PDB file of C-alpha atoms in Angstrom:
ATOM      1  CA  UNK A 908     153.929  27.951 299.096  1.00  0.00           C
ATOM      2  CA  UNK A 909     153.427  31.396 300.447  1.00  0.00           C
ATOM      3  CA  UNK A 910     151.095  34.150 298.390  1.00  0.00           C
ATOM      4  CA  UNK A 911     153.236  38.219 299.031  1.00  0.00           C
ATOM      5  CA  UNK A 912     150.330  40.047 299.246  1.00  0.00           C
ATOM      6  CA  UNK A 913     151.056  43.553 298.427  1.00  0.00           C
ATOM      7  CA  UNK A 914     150.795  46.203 301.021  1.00  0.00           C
ATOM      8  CA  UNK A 915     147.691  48.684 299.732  1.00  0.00           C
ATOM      9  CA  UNK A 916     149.162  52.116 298.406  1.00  0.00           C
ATOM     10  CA  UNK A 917     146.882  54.879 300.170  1.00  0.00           C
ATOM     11  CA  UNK A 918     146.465  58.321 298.602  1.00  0.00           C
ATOM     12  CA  UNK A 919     145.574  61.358 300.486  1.00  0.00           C
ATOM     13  CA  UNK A 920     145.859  64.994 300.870  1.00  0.00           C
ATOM     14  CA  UNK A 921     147.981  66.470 303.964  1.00  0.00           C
ATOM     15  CA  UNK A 922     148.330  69.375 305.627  1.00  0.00           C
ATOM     16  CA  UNK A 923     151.395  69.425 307.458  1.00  0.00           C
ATOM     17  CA  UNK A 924     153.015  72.594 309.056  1.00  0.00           C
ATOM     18  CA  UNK A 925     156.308  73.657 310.588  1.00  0.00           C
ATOM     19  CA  UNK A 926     159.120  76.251 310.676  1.00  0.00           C
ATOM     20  CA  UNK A 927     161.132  76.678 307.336  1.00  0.00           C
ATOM     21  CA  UNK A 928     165.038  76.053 308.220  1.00  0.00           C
ATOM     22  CA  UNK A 929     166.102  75.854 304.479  1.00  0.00           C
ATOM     23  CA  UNK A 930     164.665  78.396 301.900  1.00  0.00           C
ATOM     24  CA  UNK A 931     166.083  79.828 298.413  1.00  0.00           C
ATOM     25  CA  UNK A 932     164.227  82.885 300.007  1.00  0.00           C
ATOM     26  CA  UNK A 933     165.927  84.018 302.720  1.00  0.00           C
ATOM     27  CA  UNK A 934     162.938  86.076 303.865  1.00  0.00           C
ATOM     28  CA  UNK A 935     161.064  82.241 304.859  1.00  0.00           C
ATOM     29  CA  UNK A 936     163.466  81.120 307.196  1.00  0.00           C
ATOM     30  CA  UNK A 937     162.504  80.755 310.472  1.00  0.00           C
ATOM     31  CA  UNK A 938     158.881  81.726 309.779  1.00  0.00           C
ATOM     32  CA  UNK A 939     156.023  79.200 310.460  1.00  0.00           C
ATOM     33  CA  UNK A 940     153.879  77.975 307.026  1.00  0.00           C
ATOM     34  CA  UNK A 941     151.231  75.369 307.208  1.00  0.00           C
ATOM     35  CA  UNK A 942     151.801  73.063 303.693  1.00  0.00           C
ATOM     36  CA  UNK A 943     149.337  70.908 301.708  1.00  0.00           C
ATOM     37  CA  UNK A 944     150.685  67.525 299.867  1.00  0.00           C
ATOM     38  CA  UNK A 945     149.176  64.918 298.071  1.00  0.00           C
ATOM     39  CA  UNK A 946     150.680  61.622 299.541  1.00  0.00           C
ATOM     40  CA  UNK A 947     150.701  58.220 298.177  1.00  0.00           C
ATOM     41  CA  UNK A 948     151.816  56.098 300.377  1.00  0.00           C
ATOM     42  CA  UNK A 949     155.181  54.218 298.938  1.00  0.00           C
ATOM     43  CA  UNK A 950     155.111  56.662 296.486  1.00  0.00           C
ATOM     44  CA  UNK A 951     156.253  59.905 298.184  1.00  0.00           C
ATOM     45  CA  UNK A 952     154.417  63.184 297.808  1.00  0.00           C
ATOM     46  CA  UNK A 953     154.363  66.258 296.036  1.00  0.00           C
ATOM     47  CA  UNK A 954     154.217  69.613 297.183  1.00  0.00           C
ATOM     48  CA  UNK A 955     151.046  71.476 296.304  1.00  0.00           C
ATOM     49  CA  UNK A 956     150.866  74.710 298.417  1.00  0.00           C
ATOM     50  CA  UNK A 957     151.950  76.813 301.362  1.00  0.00           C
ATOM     51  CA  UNK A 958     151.246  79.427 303.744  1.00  0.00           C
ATOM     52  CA  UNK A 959     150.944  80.960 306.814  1.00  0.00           C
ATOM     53  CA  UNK A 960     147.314  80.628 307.741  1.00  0.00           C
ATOM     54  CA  UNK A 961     145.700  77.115 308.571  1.00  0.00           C
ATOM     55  CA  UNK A 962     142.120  78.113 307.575  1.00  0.00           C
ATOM     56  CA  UNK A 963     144.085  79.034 303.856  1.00  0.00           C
ATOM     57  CA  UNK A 964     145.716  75.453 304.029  1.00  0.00           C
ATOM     58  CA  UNK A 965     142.101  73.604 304.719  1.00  0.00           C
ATOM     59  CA  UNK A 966     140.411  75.085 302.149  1.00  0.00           C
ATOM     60  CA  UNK A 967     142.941  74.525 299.869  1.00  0.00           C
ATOM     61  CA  UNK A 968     143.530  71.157 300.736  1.00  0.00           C
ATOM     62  CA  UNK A 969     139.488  70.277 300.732  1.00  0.00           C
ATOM     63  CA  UNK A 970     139.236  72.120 297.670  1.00  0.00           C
ATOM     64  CA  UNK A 971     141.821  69.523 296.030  1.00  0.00           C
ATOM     65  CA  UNK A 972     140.630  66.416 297.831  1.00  0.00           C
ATOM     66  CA  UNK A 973     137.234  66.880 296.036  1.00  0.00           C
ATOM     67  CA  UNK A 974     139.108  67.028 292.658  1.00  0.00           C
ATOM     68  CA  UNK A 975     141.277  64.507 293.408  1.00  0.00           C
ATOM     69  CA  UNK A 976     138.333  62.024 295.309  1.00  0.00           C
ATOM     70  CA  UNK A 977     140.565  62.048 298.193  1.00  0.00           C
ATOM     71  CA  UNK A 978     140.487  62.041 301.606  1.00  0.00           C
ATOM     72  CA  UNK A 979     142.379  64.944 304.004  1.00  0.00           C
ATOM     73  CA  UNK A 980     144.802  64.258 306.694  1.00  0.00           C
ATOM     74  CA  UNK A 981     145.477  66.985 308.913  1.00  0.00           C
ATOM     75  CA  UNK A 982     148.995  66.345 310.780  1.00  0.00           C
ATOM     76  CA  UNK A 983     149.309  69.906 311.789  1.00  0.00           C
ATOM     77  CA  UNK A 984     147.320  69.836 315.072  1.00  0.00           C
ATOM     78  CA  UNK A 985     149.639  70.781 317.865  1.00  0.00           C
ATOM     79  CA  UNK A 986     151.639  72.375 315.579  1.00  0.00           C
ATOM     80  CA  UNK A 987     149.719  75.611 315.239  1.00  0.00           C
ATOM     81  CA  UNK A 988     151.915  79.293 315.307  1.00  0.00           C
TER      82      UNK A 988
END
């Protein structure tokens, strides 16, 4: 007999970035915003902030990681405007 031995759920807090393509305000599309999430892995994530300046996102995101007692994973490198 085999023990499953669940796969570890991770939290963290990401900044991501990228070009908006879909917007309720029309004035976002095709502008570049860098956006902070808090992941948990096999969770999904949730959408905390957003704008267009990456030294905005990391203190936000730090900011939240120390409430949160998380780490922060920046996948926005090479992604700069």
């Amino acid at each position: 007999m085999s023990e499953v031995v669940p796969f570890p759920i991770r939290s963290f807090v990401e900044i991501d970035a990228g070009t908006v393509t879909k917007s309720d305000d029309a004035a976002r599309i095709g502008r570049f915003f860098y956006f902070v999430n808090v992941v948990q892995m096999g969770e999904g994530s949730l959408g905390v902030w957003d704008g267009e300046s990456h030294s905005d996102a990391v203190r936000e995101a730090n900011a939240l990681a120390a409430d949160l007692s998380l780490p922060v994973v920046d996948n926005s490198q090479g992604r700069q405007n």
